[in-house]
Coordinates of C-alpha atoms and ligand atoms in Angstrom, one line a residue:
X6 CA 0.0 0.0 0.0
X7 CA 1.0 3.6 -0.7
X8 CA 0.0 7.1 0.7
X9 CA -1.7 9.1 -1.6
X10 CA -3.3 13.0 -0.7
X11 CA -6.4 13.5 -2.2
X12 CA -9.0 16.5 -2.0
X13 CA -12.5 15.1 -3.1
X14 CA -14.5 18.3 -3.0
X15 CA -13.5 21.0 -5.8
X16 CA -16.2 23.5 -7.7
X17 CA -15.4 25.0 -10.9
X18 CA -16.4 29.0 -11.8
X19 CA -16.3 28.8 -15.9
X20 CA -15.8 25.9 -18.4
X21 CA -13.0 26.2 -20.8
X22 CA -15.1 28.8 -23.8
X23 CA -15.8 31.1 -20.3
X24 CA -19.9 29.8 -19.6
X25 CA -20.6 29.8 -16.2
X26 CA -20.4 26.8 -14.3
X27 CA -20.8 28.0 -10.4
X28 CA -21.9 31.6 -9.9
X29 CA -19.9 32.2 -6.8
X30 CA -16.6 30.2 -8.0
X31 CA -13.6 32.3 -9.5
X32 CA -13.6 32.8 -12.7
X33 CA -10.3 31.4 -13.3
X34 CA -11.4 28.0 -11.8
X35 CA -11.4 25.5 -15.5
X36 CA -11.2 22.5 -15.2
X37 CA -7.8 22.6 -16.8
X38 CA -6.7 25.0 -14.2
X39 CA -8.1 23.3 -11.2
X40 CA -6.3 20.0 -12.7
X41 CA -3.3 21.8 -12.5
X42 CA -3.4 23.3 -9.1
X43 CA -4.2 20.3 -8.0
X44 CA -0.9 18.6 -9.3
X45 CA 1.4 21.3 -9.8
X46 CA 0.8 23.7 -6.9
X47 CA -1.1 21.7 -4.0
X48 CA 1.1 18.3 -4.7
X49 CA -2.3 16.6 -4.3
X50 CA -2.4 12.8 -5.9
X51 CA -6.2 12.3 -6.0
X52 CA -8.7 15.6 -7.2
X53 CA -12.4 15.0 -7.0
X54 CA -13.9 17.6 -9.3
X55 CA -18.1 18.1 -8.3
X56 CA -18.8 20.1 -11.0
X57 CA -18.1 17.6 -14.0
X58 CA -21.7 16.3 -14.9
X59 CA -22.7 19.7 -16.4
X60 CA -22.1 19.2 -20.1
X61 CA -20.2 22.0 -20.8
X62 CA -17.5 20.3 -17.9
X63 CA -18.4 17.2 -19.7
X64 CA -16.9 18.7 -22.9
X65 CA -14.1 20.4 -21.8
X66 CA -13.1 16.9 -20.4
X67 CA -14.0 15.2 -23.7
X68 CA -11.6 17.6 -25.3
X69 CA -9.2 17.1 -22.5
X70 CA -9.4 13.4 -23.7
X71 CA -8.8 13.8 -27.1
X72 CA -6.0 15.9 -26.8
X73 CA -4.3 13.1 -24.7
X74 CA -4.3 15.5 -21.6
X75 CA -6.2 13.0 -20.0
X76 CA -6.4 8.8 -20.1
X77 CA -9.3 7.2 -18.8
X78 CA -7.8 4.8 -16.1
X79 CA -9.2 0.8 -16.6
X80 CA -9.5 0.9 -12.5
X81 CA -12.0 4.0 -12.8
X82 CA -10.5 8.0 -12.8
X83 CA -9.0 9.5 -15.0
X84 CA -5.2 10.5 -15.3
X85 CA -4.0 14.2 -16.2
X86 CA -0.5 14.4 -17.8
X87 CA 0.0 11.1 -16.8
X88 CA -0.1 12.0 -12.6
X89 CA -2.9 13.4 -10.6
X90 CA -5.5 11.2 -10.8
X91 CA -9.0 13.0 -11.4
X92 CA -12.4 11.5 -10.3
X93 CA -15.7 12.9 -11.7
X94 CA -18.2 13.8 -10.2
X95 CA -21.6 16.3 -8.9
X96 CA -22.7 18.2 -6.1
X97 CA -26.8 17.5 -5.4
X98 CA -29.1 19.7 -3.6
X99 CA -32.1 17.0 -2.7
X100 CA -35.3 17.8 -0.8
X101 CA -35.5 16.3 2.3
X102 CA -38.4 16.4 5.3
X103 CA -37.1 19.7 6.9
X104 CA -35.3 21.3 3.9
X105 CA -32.7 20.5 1.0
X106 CA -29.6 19.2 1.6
X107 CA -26.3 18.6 -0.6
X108 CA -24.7 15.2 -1.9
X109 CA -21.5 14.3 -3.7
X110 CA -21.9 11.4 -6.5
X111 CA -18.6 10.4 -8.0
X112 CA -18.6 7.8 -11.4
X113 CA -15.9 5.8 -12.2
X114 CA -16.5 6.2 -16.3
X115 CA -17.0 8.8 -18.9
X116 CA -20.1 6.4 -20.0
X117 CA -21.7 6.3 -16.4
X118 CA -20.7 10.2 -16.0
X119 CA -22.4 11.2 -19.4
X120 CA -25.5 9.0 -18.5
X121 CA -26.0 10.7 -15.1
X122 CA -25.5 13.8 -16.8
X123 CA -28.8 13.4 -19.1
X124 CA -30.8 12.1 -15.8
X125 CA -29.7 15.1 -13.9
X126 CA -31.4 16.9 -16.7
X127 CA -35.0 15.6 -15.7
X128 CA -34.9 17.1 -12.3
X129 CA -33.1 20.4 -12.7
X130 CA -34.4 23.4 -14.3
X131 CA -30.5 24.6 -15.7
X132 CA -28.4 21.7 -15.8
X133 CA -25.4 23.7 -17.0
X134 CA -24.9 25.2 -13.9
X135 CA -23.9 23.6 -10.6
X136 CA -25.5 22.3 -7.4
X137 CA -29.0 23.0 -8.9
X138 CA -31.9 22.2 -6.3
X139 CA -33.3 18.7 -7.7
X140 CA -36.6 17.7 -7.9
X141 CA -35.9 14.2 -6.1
X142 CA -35.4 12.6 -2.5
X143 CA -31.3 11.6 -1.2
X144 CA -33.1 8.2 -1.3
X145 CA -34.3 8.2 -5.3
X146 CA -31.1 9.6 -6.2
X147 CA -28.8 7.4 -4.3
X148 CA -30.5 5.0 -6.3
X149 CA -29.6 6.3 -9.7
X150 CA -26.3 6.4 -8.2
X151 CA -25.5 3.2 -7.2
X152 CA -27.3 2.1 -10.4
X153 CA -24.4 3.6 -12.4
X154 CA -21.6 1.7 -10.4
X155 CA -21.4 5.8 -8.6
X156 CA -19.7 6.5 -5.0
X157 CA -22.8 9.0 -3.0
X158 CA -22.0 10.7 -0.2
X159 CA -23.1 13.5 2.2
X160 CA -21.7 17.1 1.6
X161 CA -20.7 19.2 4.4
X162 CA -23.0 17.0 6.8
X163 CA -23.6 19.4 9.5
X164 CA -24.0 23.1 8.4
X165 CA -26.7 24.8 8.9
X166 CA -26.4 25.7 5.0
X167 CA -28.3 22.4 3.3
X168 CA -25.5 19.6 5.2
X169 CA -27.7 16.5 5.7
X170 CA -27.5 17.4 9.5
X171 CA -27.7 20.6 9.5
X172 CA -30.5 21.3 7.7
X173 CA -32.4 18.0 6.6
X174 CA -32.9 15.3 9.3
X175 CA -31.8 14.7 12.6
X176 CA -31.3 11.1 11.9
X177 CA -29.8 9.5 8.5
X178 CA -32.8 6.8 9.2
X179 CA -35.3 9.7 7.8
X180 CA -33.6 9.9 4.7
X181 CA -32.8 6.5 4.0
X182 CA -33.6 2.8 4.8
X183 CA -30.9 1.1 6.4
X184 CA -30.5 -1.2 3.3
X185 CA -29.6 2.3 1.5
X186 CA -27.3 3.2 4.6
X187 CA -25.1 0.4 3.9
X188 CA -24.2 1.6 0.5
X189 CA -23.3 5.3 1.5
X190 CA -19.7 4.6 2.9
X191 CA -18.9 7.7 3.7
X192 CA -19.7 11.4 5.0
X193 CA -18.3 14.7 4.1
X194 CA -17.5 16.3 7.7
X195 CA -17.2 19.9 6.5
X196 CA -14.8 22.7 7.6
X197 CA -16.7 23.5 10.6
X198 CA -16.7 19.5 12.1
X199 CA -14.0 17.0 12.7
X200 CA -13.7 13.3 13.5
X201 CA -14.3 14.4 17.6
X202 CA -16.9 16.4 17.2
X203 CA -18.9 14.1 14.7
X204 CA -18.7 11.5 16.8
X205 CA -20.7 12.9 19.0
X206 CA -23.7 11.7 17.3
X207 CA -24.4 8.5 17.6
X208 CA -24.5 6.0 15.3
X209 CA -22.2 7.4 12.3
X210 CA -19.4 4.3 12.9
X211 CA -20.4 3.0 9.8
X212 CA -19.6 6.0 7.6
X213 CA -16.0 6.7 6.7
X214 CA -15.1 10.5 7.0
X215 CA -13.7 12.5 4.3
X216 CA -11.9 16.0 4.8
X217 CA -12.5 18.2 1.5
X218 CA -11.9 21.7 0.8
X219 CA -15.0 22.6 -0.6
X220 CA -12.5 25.2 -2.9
X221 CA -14.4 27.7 -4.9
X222 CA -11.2 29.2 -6.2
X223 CA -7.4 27.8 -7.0
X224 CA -6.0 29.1 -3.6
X225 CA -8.4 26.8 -1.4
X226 CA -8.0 23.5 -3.5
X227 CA -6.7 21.4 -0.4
X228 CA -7.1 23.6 2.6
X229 CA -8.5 20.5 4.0
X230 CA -7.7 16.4 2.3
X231 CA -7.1 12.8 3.1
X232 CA -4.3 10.8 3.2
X233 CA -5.2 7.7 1.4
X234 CA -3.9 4.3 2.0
X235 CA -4.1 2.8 -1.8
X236 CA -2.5 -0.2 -3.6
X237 CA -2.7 2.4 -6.8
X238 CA -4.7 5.7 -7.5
X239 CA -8.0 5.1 -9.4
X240 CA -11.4 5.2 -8.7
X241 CA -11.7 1.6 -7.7
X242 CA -9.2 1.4 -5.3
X243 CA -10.6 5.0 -3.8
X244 CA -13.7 3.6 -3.4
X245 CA -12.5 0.1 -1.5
X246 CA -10.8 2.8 0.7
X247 CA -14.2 4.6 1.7
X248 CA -15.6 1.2 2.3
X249 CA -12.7 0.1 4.4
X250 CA -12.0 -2.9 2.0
X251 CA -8.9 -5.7 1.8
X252 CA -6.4 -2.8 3.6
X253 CA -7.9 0.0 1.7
X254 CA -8.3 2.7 4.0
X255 CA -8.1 6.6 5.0
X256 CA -5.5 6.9 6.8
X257 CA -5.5 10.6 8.6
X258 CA -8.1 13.3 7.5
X259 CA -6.1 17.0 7.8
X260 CA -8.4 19.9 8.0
X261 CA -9.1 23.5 9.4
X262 CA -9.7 22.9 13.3
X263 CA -13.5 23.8 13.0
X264 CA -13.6 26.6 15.3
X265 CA -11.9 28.1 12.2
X266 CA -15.3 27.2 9.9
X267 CA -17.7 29.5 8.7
X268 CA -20.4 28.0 10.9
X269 CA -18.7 26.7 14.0
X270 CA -21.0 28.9 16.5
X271 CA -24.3 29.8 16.2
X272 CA -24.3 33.4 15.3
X273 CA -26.7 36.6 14.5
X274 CA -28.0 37.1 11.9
X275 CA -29.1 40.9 12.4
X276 CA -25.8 42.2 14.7
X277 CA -23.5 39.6 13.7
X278 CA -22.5 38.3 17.6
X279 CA -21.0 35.0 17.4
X280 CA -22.2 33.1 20.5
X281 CA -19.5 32.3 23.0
X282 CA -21.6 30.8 26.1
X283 CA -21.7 26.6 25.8
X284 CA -23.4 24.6 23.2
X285 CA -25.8 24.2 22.2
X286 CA -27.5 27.8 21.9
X287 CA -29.6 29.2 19.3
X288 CA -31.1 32.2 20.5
X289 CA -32.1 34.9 21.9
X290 CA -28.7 37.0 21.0
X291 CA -27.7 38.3 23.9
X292 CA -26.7 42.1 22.8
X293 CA -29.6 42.4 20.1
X294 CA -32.0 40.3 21.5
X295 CA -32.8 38.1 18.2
X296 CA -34.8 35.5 18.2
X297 CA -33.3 33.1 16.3
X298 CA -29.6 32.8 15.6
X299 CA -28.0 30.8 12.5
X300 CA -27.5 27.8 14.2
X301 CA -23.6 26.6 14.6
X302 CA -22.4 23.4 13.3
X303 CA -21.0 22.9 17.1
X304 CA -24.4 23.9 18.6
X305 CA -26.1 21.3 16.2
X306 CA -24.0 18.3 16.5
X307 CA -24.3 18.9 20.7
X308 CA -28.1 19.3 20.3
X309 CA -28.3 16.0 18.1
X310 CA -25.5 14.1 20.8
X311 CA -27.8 15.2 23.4
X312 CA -31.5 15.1 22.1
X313 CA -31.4 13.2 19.0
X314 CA -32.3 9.9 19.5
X315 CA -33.2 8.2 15.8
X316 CA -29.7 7.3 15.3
X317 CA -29.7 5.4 18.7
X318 CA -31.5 1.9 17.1
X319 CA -28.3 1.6 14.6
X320 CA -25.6 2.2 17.1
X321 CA -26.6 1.3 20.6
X322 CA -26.0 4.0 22.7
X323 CA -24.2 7.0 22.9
X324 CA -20.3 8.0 22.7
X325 CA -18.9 10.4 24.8
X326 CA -16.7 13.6 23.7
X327 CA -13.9 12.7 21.3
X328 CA -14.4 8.4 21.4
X329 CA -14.3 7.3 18.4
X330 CA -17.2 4.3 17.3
X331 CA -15.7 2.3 15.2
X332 CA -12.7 2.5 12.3
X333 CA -10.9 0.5 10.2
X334 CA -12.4 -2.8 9.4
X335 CA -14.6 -3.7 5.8
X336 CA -17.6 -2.8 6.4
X337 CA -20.1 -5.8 4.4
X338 CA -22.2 -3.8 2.2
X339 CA -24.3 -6.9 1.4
X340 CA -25.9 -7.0 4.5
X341 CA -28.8 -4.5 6.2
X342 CA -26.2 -3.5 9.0
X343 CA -23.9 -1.0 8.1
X344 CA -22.0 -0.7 11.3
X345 CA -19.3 -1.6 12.7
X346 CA -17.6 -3.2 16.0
X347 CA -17.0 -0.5 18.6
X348 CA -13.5 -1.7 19.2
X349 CA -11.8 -0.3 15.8
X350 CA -11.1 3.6 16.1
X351 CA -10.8 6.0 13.4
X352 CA -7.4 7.3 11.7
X353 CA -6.2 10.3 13.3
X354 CA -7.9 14.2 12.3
X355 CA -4.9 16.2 12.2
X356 CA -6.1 20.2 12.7
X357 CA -3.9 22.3 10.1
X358 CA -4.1 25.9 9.1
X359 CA -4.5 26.6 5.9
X360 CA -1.2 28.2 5.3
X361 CA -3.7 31.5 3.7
X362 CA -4.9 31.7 7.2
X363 CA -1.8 32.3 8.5
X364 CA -0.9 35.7 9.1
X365 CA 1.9 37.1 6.9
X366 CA 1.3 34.6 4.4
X367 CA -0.1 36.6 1.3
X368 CA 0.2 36.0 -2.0
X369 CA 3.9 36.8 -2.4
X370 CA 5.1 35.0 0.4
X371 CA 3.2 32.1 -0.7
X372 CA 4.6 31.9 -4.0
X373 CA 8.4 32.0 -2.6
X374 CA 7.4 29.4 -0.4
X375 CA 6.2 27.1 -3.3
X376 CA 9.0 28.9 -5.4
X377 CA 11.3 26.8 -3.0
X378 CA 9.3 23.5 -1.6
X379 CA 7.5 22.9 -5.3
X380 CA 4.2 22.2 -3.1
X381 CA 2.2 22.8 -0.7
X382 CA 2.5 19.1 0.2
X383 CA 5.8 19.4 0.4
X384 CA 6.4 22.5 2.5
X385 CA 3.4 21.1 5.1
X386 CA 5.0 17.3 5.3
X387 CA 8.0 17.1 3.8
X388 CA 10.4 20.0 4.5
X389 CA 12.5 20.2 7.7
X390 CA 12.4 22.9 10.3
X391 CA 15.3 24.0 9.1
X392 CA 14.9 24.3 5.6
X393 CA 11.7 26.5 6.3
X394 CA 13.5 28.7 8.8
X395 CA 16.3 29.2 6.4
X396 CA 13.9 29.5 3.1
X397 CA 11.1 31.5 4.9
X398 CA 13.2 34.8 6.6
X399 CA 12.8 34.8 10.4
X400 CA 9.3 36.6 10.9
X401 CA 7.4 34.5 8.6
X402 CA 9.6 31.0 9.9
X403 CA 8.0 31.8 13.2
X404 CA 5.0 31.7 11.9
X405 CA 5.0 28.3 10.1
X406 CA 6.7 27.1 12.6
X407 CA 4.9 28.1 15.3
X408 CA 2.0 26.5 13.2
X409 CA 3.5 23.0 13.0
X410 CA 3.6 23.2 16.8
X411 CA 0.5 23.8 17.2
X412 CA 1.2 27.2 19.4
X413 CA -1.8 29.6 17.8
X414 CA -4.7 31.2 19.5
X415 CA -8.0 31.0 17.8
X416 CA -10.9 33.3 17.4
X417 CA -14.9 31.1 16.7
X418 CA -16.0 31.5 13.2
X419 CA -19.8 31.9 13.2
X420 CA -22.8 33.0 10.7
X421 CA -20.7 32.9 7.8
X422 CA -17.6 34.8 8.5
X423 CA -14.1 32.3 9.1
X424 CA -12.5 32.0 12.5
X425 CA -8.9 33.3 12.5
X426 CA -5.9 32.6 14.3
X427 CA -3.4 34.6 16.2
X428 CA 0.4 33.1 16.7
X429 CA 1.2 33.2 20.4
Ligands
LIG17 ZN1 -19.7 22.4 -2.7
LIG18 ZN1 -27.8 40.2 17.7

């Protein structure tokens, strides 16, 4: 087995003649381009691209294809100047009991891509354009998924912004039998959530956890990724990794430590105070007397650990803070039960900065850095202490430094606006 990074959550802003593909992504963001950053820049082995069912992504990766930029790997994926391996796929908004909520579907072929392409047509009023509100339930359109040999995941499972969690259900069991359950292997945590924190609801052992940036422009490809524990780097193998299969695994999820995330407290919506008293709390706000705050991922996940109780049939009680449920083992997607023994814990969820969040690292700092490690990848895992005092000049050494050791002070994100960090 080898270690491969990959980053399974990437938009894209224009297709390669300049037609929209997500309003709010840069404009700069091609498919070509994100490819690129992905291999070149980030050091990334694995890119998951959500964005490629619209046809024009669909022709821009045609072309790509028949200009030998990329090979359609026999394991599944596809191969971009013959390194990074790119897997195809969509971000879903379904509508669920309480409100919609987002899904990634990855296909390991151009044929099964194309073909969920022109069903994605039926329920969306512009299929050109991404993450269009479907007319469909999670539980019809896992079925199409699976159906086309497709990987179907939760997005971002606990904001308050259409994640599963968040916004849909307070237990997977209202979305989906447990004979569906078993063949979603996995659940996007979101930059606000980690491995603790999601554990705090019971009954998730069954789901593997993925850490994806979510990147709606070049800089954020990979500000959160997996390490991947892979005989080689297709979709095949990626897949027998989210289900746990013959050694297959994830082996560490790196992300932003959530009280960086957007929606990490619950937050006001009409003075814009970011709660600080314990979870959960959604209201009233205590200097503008609100009503109703936007509720925080942290506030949510504490109010489902505490007074959710759907999930408690699949998993048998509750965890406390931080123990993990279960880990490493397959997980038999041919039976009902998709959980797992207790005893196996989960690979480690390693809290990084975003080297953007750091402060002093702007654009030109960045690009000497990469200017002397080649990626990020290398500079965050690779590169001695020494090499990055001696590359970096002493005020911005400190920084990174002071990063890897974990000695930063951090400030709750909340209602849409990103925590920040302070070096001590
Ligand atoms: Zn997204
Ligand atoms: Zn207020």
């Amino acid at each position: 087995m080898q270690t491969y990074y990959g980053d399974f959550h990437v938009h894209l802003g224009r297709s390669a003649d300049g037609r929209p593909i997500k309003i709010t992504a840069a404009k700069g963001l091609t498919l070509a381009a994100a490819l690129r950053e992905g291999q070149q820049r980030k050091g990334l082995d694995l890119v998951g691209i959500v964005d490629a069912a619209c046809p024009p992504v669909l022709a821009d990766l045609e072309g790509l294809l028949q200009r030998g930029e990329l090979e359609e790997l026999s394991g599944g994926g596809f191969r971009f100047h013959g390194g990074l391996v790119f897997l195809a796929g969509a971000e879903v908004e379904t509508e669920e009991q309480r409100g919609p909520a987002h899904f990634l579907a990855f296909f390991p072929t151009l044929e099964a891509l194309r073909a969920f392409s022109r069903r994605l047509s039926r329920w969306v009023t512009n299929p050109n354009l991404s993450s269009q509100h479907c007319r469909c339930r999670a539980d019809d359109m896992l079925e199409e998924v699976v159906a086309l040999e497709g990987i179907f995941l939760p997005a971002h499972a606990f904001t308050p912004h259409k994640g599963l969690f968040g916004q849909g259900v307070d237990d997977v069991a209202e979305a989906f039998t447990d004979r569906q359950l078993a063949r979603i292997p996995a659940m996007e945590l979101g930059l606000s959530a980690d491995t603790a924190l999601a554990d705090r609801i019971p009954g998730l052992g069954g789901f593997t956890f993925l850490s994806n940036s979510d990147a709606h422009s070049l800089p954020k490809i990979a500000r959160e990724y997996n390490a991947l524990e892979l005989a080689e780097a297709n979709f095949r193998e990626w897949a027998m990794a989210l289900r746990r299969q013959e050694g297959r695994r994830v082996a560490a999820n790196y992300g932003l430590d959530p009280r960086l995330g957007k929606y990490h407290r619950s937050a006001c919506p009409v003075c814009e105070l970011i709660v600080d008293r314990p979870a959960p709390y959604f209201g009233p706000c205590a200097r503008c007397g609100a009503p109703q705050l936007t509720p925080g991922v942290l506030d949510r996940i504490e109010w489902l650990a505490r007074y959710g109780n759907g999930s408690m049939r699949h998993s048998g009680g509750c965890f406390p803070a931080g123990a993990a449920p279960s880990g490493n083992t397959a997980v038999d997607t041919s039976s009902d039960s998709y959980f797992l023994p207790s005893s196996v814990q989960r690979p480690p969820y390693i809290h990084q900065v975003p080297l953007e969040f750091l402060p002093g690292v702007g654009p030109k700092a960045m690009q000497k850095l990469l200017d002397c490690f080649g990626t990020e990848m290398n500079l965050l895992h690779r590169a001695t202490d020494e090499e990055i005092a001696a590359a970096a000049g002493p005020k911005l050494a400190k920084t990174l430094l002071a990063h890897r050791r974990g000695e930063i002070a951090w400030i709750d994100g909340g209602g849409g606006r990103f925590g920040r960090v302070e070096v001590r």
